[in-house]
Amino acid sequence: MQTQPIDFHPPTEDAAPFLLPVPASLFSERADRFEFLAQNHSLGDWLVFLGRLTRAQHEVLKGLPDLPLPDAAKLELAREHRMPPLNAQSLARPAAWRFALQQLCLRLQDDAPEGAQLALKALFSSSEEQLEKLADGLLGGEPDMDSAAQLPFVAAALQLVFTKLASQLDTSHLQTQDAHNVCPCCGSPAVASILRLGAAINNLRYLHCSLCNTEWNVPRAVCTSCGSDKEVALHELEGSNGEVRAETCDACKGYLKVVYQEKDPRVDPVADDLATLALDLLVDEAGYERTGPNLLLIGAHSA
Ligand SMILES: [Zn+2]
Ligand SMILES: [Zn+2]
């Protein structure tokens, strides 16, 4: 494991504070990335399957109609109180998520690996109440591990509806949250951060939501969990080209990964995270605890 100090680049004034998800390309680009990362990878079969799941997300999202947002009064109340307007734990979940789940399962059932086939069968025969319970547990941070193999599919469907809802909002509905790693749109933790390149966004750091795929700007060189700027360090796997690094903090012993567009413009916070589980093992062994989940990973090991 290599360690290096962080270069400090203060954000420029004109950085967009929030980037809402773009449904037309988000999941198709992520699926491409999974396919690319799967090549010559020790977990290649799993990454290929996640690419198929993500491609199915793209297709199902295309057919999803606009979903009902909270009314104007509720949106304004959330803005006044600096609360996420689509709080995943309190929002009345659109029933469309179960439709999305069914559509995902139908698209995957023909060529899913054996473990996944069983999970898909179990999902097809689950009652609405059982599915809602799985969703509640996942979004509440207490996933039902007895149904672990089903959770990546439940997560994928929830990502779809929350991404759709987020894309229907306007950034004026969002407020910067006190805690860096809380999504200003749905209140979920970030999966990773991304250093973006672009005409108006020069190498600025955005945290990426594990659920709704909204991104929000945070300063570089501060811990995204506790806000400390004192004891933050970056680590990467030996032999890597530095497109994925783990940012550890000795103040809170937390870590989250950062992906770098300057190293590869196609990096994706979700796919690149899952293709670098060896980096999680290294920083876990060094005593750091991850501060945000990758929802496609929960339960994956027993799938
Ligand atoms: Zn979110
Ligand atoms: Zn910290």
CSV table of C-alpha atoms and ligand atoms in Angstrom, one decimal:
chain,number,residue,atom,x,y,z
A,1,MET,CA,0.0,0.0,0.0
A,2,GLN,CA,1.3,3.4,-0.9
A,3,THR,CA,0.6,6.6,1.0
A,4,GLN,CA,0.9,10.1,-0.2
A,5,PRO,CA,0.0,13.6,1.2
A,6,ILE,CA,-2.9,15.4,-0.3
A,7,ASP,CA,-2.5,18.5,-2.5
A,8,PHE,CA,-4.8,21.1,-1.4
A,9,HIS,CA,-6.8,23.0,-4.1
A,10,PRO,CA,-9.5,25.2,-2.7
A,11,PRO,CA,-12.7,25.0,-4.7
A,12,THR,CA,-13.4,27.9,-7.1
A,13,GLU,CA,-16.3,30.2,-6.5
A,14,ASP,CA,-18.3,29.0,-9.5
A,15,ALA,CA,-18.4,25.2,-8.8
A,16,ALA,CA,-21.9,23.9,-8.9
A,17,PRO,CA,-22.8,22.9,-5.4
A,18,PHE,CA,-25.1,20.0,-6.6
A,19,LEU,CA,-25.2,17.8,-9.7
A,20,LEU,CA,-28.5,16.0,-10.1
A,21,PRO,CA,-28.4,12.6,-11.9
A,22,VAL,CA,-28.9,12.4,-15.7
A,23,PRO,CA,-31.2,9.3,-16.2
A,24,ALA,CA,-30.5,9.1,-19.9
A,25,SER,CA,-26.9,8.1,-19.5
A,26,LEU,CA,-26.1,7.4,-15.9
A,27,PHE,CA,-26.8,3.6,-15.8
A,28,SER,CA,-25.7,2.9,-19.4
A,29,GLU,CA,-22.3,4.5,-18.7
A,30,ARG,CA,-22.0,2.6,-15.5
A,31,ALA,CA,-22.8,-0.7,-17.3
A,32,ASP,CA,-20.1,0.1,-19.8
A,33,ARG,CA,-17.7,0.7,-17.0
A,34,PHE,CA,-18.6,-2.6,-15.3
A,35,GLU,CA,-17.9,-4.4,-18.6
A,36,PHE,CA,-14.6,-2.7,-19.0
A,37,LEU,CA,-13.5,-3.4,-15.4
A,38,ALA,CA,-14.5,-7.1,-15.6
A,39,GLN,CA,-11.8,-7.8,-18.3
A,40,ASN,CA,-9.0,-9.8,-16.8
A,41,HIS,CA,-10.4,-9.3,-13.3
A,42,SER,CA,-10.3,-12.0,-10.6
A,43,LEU,CA,-14.0,-11.2,-9.9
A,44,GLY,CA,-14.8,-10.8,-13.6
A,45,ASP,CA,-17.9,-13.0,-13.6
A,46,TRP,CA,-19.4,-11.1,-10.8
A,47,LEU,CA,-18.6,-7.7,-12.4
A,48,VAL,CA,-20.1,-8.9,-15.7
A,49,PHE,CA,-23.3,-9.8,-13.9
A,50,LEU,CA,-23.4,-6.4,-12.2
A,51,GLY,CA,-22.9,-4.9,-15.6
A,52,ARG,CA,-26.0,-6.8,-16.8
A,53,LEU,CA,-27.9,-5.6,-13.7
A,54,THR,CA,-26.9,-2.0,-14.4
A,55,ARG,CA,-27.8,-2.3,-18.1
A,56,ALA,CA,-31.2,-3.6,-17.0
A,57,GLN,CA,-31.5,-0.6,-14.7
A,58,HIS,CA,-30.9,1.7,-17.7
A,59,GLU,CA,-33.6,-0.1,-19.7
A,60,VAL,CA,-36.2,-0.1,-16.9
A,61,LEU,CA,-35.6,3.5,-16.1
A,62,LYS,CA,-36.2,4.5,-19.7
A,63,GLY,CA,-39.8,3.1,-19.4
A,64,LEU,CA,-40.5,4.6,-16.0
A,65,PRO,CA,-43.0,7.5,-16.1
A,66,ASP,CA,-42.4,10.7,-14.0
A,67,LEU,CA,-43.1,9.9,-10.3
A,68,PRO,CA,-45.0,12.0,-7.8
A,69,LEU,CA,-42.7,14.4,-6.0
A,70,PRO,CA,-43.6,15.9,-2.6
A,71,ASP,CA,-45.9,18.9,-3.1
A,72,ALA,CA,-44.6,22.5,-3.2
A,73,ALA,CA,-45.3,23.1,0.5
A,74,LYS,CA,-43.4,20.1,1.6
A,75,LEU,CA,-40.5,20.9,-0.7
A,76,GLU,CA,-40.4,24.4,0.7
A,77,LEU,CA,-40.6,23.2,4.3
A,78,ALA,CA,-37.6,20.8,3.7
A,79,ARG,CA,-35.7,23.7,2.1
A,80,GLU,CA,-36.4,26.0,5.1
A,81,HIS,CA,-35.3,23.4,7.6
A,82,ARG,CA,-32.3,22.3,5.5
A,83,MET,CA,-33.6,18.8,5.2
A,84,PRO,CA,-33.2,16.4,2.3
A,85,PRO,CA,-36.5,16.8,0.3
A,86,LEU,CA,-36.6,13.1,-0.6
A,87,ASN,CA,-35.5,11.6,2.7
A,88,ALA,CA,-35.3,7.9,1.9
A,89,GLN,CA,-36.3,6.8,5.4
A,90,SER,CA,-39.4,9.0,5.7
A,91,LEU,CA,-40.6,9.6,2.1
A,92,ALA,CA,-43.8,7.6,1.1
A,93,ARG,CA,-42.0,5.2,-1.3
A,94,PRO,CA,-43.7,5.2,-4.7
A,95,ALA,CA,-45.1,1.8,-5.4
A,96,ALA,CA,-43.3,2.1,-8.8
A,97,TRP,CA,-40.2,0.7,-7.1
A,98,ARG,CA,-41.8,-2.8,-6.9
A,99,PHE,CA,-42.8,-2.6,-10.6
A,100,ALA,CA,-39.2,-1.6,-11.3
A,101,LEU,CA,-38.0,-4.6,-9.3
A,102,GLN,CA,-40.2,-6.9,-11.2
A,103,GLN,CA,-39.0,-5.5,-14.5
A,104,LEU,CA,-35.4,-5.9,-13.5
A,105,CYS,CA,-35.9,-9.5,-12.4
A,106,LEU,CA,-37.7,-10.4,-15.7
A,107,ARG,CA,-34.8,-9.0,-17.7
A,108,LEU,CA,-32.2,-10.9,-15.6
A,109,GLN,CA,-33.8,-14.3,-15.1
A,110,ASP,CA,-32.8,-16.0,-18.3
A,111,ASP,CA,-29.0,-15.8,-17.9
A,112,ALA,CA,-28.4,-15.1,-14.2
A,113,PRO,CA,-25.9,-17.3,-12.3
A,114,GLU,CA,-27.4,-20.1,-10.1
A,115,GLY,CA,-27.3,-18.2,-6.8
A,116,ALA,CA,-28.9,-15.2,-8.4
A,117,GLN,CA,-31.6,-17.4,-10.0
A,118,LEU,CA,-32.7,-18.5,-6.5
A,119,ALA,CA,-32.8,-14.9,-5.3
A,120,LEU,CA,-34.9,-13.9,-8.3
A,121,LYS,CA,-37.3,-16.7,-7.7
A,122,ALA,CA,-37.6,-15.7,-4.1
A,123,LEU,CA,-38.3,-12.1,-5.1
A,124,PHE,CA,-41.0,-13.2,-7.6
A,125,SER,CA,-42.8,-15.1,-4.9
A,126,SER,CA,-42.5,-12.4,-2.2
A,127,SER,CA,-45.5,-10.5,-1.0
A,128,GLU,CA,-45.7,-6.7,-1.1
A,129,GLU,CA,-45.2,-6.6,2.6
A,130,GLN,CA,-42.1,-8.7,2.4
A,131,LEU,CA,-40.6,-6.5,-0.3
A,132,GLU,CA,-41.4,-3.3,1.6
A,133,LYS,CA,-39.7,-4.8,4.7
A,134,LEU,CA,-36.6,-5.6,2.7
A,135,ALA,CA,-36.6,-2.0,1.4
A,136,ASP,CA,-37.1,-0.6,4.9
A,137,GLY,CA,-34.2,-2.6,6.3
A,138,LEU,CA,-31.9,-1.6,3.4
A,139,LEU,CA,-32.7,2.1,3.5
A,140,GLY,CA,-32.6,2.1,7.3
A,141,GLY,CA,-29.1,0.7,7.4
A,142,GLU,CA,-30.2,-2.6,8.9
A,143,PRO,CA,-30.5,-5.0,5.9
A,144,ASP,CA,-32.1,-8.3,6.5
A,145,MET,CA,-29.2,-10.6,6.0
A,146,ASP,CA,-31.4,-13.7,5.9
A,147,SER,CA,-32.5,-12.4,2.5
A,148,ALA,CA,-28.9,-11.3,1.6
A,149,ALA,CA,-28.9,-12.7,-2.0
A,150,GLN,CA,-32.0,-10.7,-2.8
A,151,LEU,CA,-30.7,-7.3,-1.5
A,152,PRO,CA,-28.7,-6.2,-4.6
A,153,PHE,CA,-31.8,-6.5,-6.7
A,154,VAL,CA,-33.9,-4.6,-4.2
A,155,ALA,CA,-31.2,-2.0,-4.0
A,156,ALA,CA,-31.0,-1.7,-7.8
A,157,ALA,CA,-34.8,-1.1,-8.0
A,158,LEU,CA,-34.7,1.5,-5.2
A,159,GLN,CA,-31.8,3.3,-6.9
A,160,LEU,CA,-34.0,3.5,-10.0
A,161,VAL,CA,-36.9,5.3,-8.4
A,162,PHE,CA,-34.8,7.6,-6.2
A,163,THR,CA,-32.7,8.5,-9.2
A,164,LYS,CA,-35.8,9.2,-11.2
A,165,LEU,CA,-37.3,11.3,-8.4
A,166,ALA,CA,-34.0,13.2,-7.9
A,167,SER,CA,-33.7,14.0,-11.6
A,168,GLN,CA,-37.2,15.6,-11.5
A,169,LEU,CA,-36.1,18.0,-8.8
A,170,ASP,CA,-34.4,21.4,-9.3
A,171,THR,CA,-31.1,22.1,-7.5
A,172,SER,CA,-32.9,25.1,-5.8
A,173,HIS,CA,-34.7,22.5,-3.6
A,174,LEU,CA,-31.4,21.3,-2.2
A,175,GLN,CA,-29.4,22.6,0.8
A,176,THR,CA,-25.9,21.8,1.9
A,177,GLN,CA,-26.1,19.5,4.9
A,178,ASP,CA,-24.1,19.9,8.1
A,179,ALA,CA,-22.7,16.4,7.7
A,180,HIS,CA,-20.5,16.1,4.6
A,181,ASN,CA,-21.4,12.5,3.8
A,182,VAL,CA,-25.2,12.9,3.9
A,183,CYS,CA,-27.0,13.3,0.5
A,184,PRO,CA,-28.7,16.7,0.3
A,185,CYS,CA,-31.4,15.1,-1.8
A,186,CYS,CA,-32.3,11.8,-0.2
A,187,GLY,CA,-30.3,11.8,3.1
A,188,SER,CA,-28.5,8.5,2.3
A,189,PRO,CA,-24.7,8.2,2.8
A,190,ALA,CA,-22.2,8.6,-0.1
A,191,VAL,CA,-20.8,5.6,-1.8
A,192,ALA,CA,-17.5,7.4,-2.8
A,193,SER,CA,-16.3,10.7,-4.0
A,194,ILE,CA,-15.3,11.7,-7.5
A,195,LEU,CA,-12.7,14.2,-8.6
A,196,ARG,CA,-14.3,15.7,-11.7
A,197,LEU,CA,-12.8,17.3,-14.8
A,198,GLY,CA,-14.8,19.6,-17.0
A,199,ALA,CA,-15.0,23.1,-18.5
A,200,ALA,CA,-16.7,24.6,-15.4
A,201,ILE,CA,-15.5,22.1,-12.9
A,202,ASN,CA,-11.8,21.9,-12.6
A,203,ASN,CA,-10.7,18.9,-10.6
A,204,LEU,CA,-13.3,19.4,-7.8
A,205,ARG,CA,-14.4,16.8,-5.4
A,206,TYR,CA,-18.0,15.7,-5.3
A,207,LEU,CA,-19.5,13.0,-3.1
A,208,HIS,CA,-21.8,10.6,-4.9
A,209,CYS,CA,-25.0,9.3,-3.3
A,210,SER,CA,-25.2,5.5,-2.8
A,211,LEU,CA,-29.0,5.6,-3.5
A,212,CYS,CA,-30.2,8.5,-5.7
A,213,ASN,CA,-26.9,9.2,-7.6
A,214,THR,CA,-27.0,13.0,-6.8
A,215,GLU,CA,-23.6,14.5,-6.3
A,216,TRP,CA,-22.6,17.4,-4.0
A,217,ASN,CA,-19.5,19.4,-3.8
A,218,VAL,CA,-17.2,19.1,-0.7
A,219,PRO,CA,-13.8,20.6,-0.1
A,220,ARG,CA,-10.8,18.4,-0.8
A,221,ALA,CA,-8.5,17.5,2.0
A,222,VAL,CA,-11.2,17.2,4.6
A,223,CYS,CA,-12.5,13.9,6.0
A,224,THR,CA,-16.0,13.4,4.4
A,225,SER,CA,-17.2,11.7,7.6
A,226,CYS,CA,-16.0,13.9,10.5
A,227,GLY,CA,-14.8,17.1,8.7
A,228,SER,CA,-11.3,17.0,10.1
A,229,ASP,CA,-8.6,18.4,7.9
A,230,LYS,CA,-5.7,17.2,10.1
A,231,GLU,CA,-5.2,13.5,9.6
A,232,VAL,CA,-6.4,12.7,6.2
A,233,ALA,CA,-4.3,10.5,3.9
A,234,LEU,CA,-4.7,8.7,0.6
A,235,HIS,CA,-3.8,5.1,-0.2
A,236,GLU,CA,-3.8,3.1,-3.4
A,237,LEU,CA,-3.1,-0.5,-4.4
A,238,GLU,CA,0.4,-1.2,-5.5
A,239,GLY,CA,0.7,-1.2,-9.3
A,240,SER,CA,-2.5,0.8,-9.8
A,241,ASN,CA,-2.5,4.0,-11.8
A,242,GLY,CA,-4.1,5.9,-9.0
A,243,GLU,CA,-7.6,6.1,-10.5
A,244,VAL,CA,-9.1,4.8,-7.2
A,245,ARG,CA,-7.7,5.7,-3.8
A,246,ALA,CA,-8.9,5.2,-0.3
A,247,GLU,CA,-9.1,8.4,1.8
A,248,THR,CA,-8.5,7.5,5.5
A,249,CYS,CA,-8.9,9.8,8.5
A,250,ASP,CA,-7.0,9.2,11.7
A,251,ALA,CA,-9.4,11.5,13.6
A,252,CYS,CA,-12.4,9.2,13.2
A,253,LYS,CA,-10.8,6.1,11.7
A,254,GLY,CA,-13.2,6.2,8.8
A,255,TYR,CA,-12.5,5.9,5.1
A,256,LEU,CA,-14.2,6.3,1.8
A,257,LYS,CA,-12.8,5.9,-1.8
A,258,VAL,CA,-12.1,8.7,-4.2
A,259,VAL,CA,-12.1,8.1,-8.0
A,260,TYR,CA,-10.2,10.4,-10.4
A,261,GLN,CA,-11.5,11.5,-13.8
A,262,GLU,CA,-8.0,12.9,-14.6
A,263,LYS,CA,-6.7,9.3,-14.5
A,264,ASP,CA,-9.6,7.9,-16.5
A,265,PRO,CA,-12.5,10.0,-17.6
A,266,ARG,CA,-14.8,7.0,-17.5
A,267,VAL,CA,-14.4,6.2,-13.8
A,268,ASP,CA,-17.6,5.5,-12.0
A,269,PRO,CA,-18.0,5.8,-8.2
A,270,VAL,CA,-20.1,2.6,-7.9
A,271,ALA,CA,-18.4,0.3,-10.5
A,272,ASP,CA,-14.8,1.3,-9.7
A,273,ASP,CA,-15.6,0.9,-6.0
A,274,LEU,CA,-16.7,-2.7,-6.5
A,275,ALA,CA,-13.7,-3.5,-8.8
A,276,THR,CA,-11.3,-2.5,-6.0
A,277,LEU,CA,-12.4,-4.6,-3.1
A,278,ALA,CA,-8.7,-5.5,-2.4
A,279,LEU,CA,-8.2,-1.8,-1.4
A,280,ASP,CA,-11.1,-2.1,1.1
A,281,LEU,CA,-9.4,-5.2,2.6
A,282,LEU,CA,-6.1,-3.3,2.9
A,283,VAL,CA,-7.5,-0.3,4.7
A,284,ASP,CA,-9.9,-2.5,6.8
A,285,GLU,CA,-6.8,-4.4,8.0
A,286,ALA,CA,-5.1,-1.1,8.9
A,287,GLY,CA,-8.0,-0.4,11.2
A,288,TYR,CA,-10.3,1.9,9.2
A,289,GLU,CA,-14.0,1.5,8.9
A,290,ARG,CA,-15.9,2.4,5.7
A,291,THR,CA,-18.3,5.3,6.2
A,292,GLY,CA,-20.8,4.6,3.3
A,293,PRO,CA,-22.2,1.5,1.7
A,294,ASN,CA,-22.2,0.3,-1.9
A,295,LEU,CA,-25.8,-1.0,-2.1
A,296,LEU,CA,-25.0,-3.5,-4.9
A,297,LEU,CA,-22.5,-5.2,-2.6
A,298,ILE,CA,-24.8,-5.8,0.4
A,299,GLY,CA,-25.4,-9.5,0.5
A,300,ALA,CA,-23.4,-10.2,-2.6
A,301,HIS,CA,-21.0,-12.7,-1.0
A,302,SER,CA,-23.8,-15.1,-0.3
A,303,ALA,CA,-25.3,-14.7,-3.7
B,1,ZN,ZN,-29.3,10.7,-2.5
B,2,ZN,ZN,-12.7,11.7,9.9
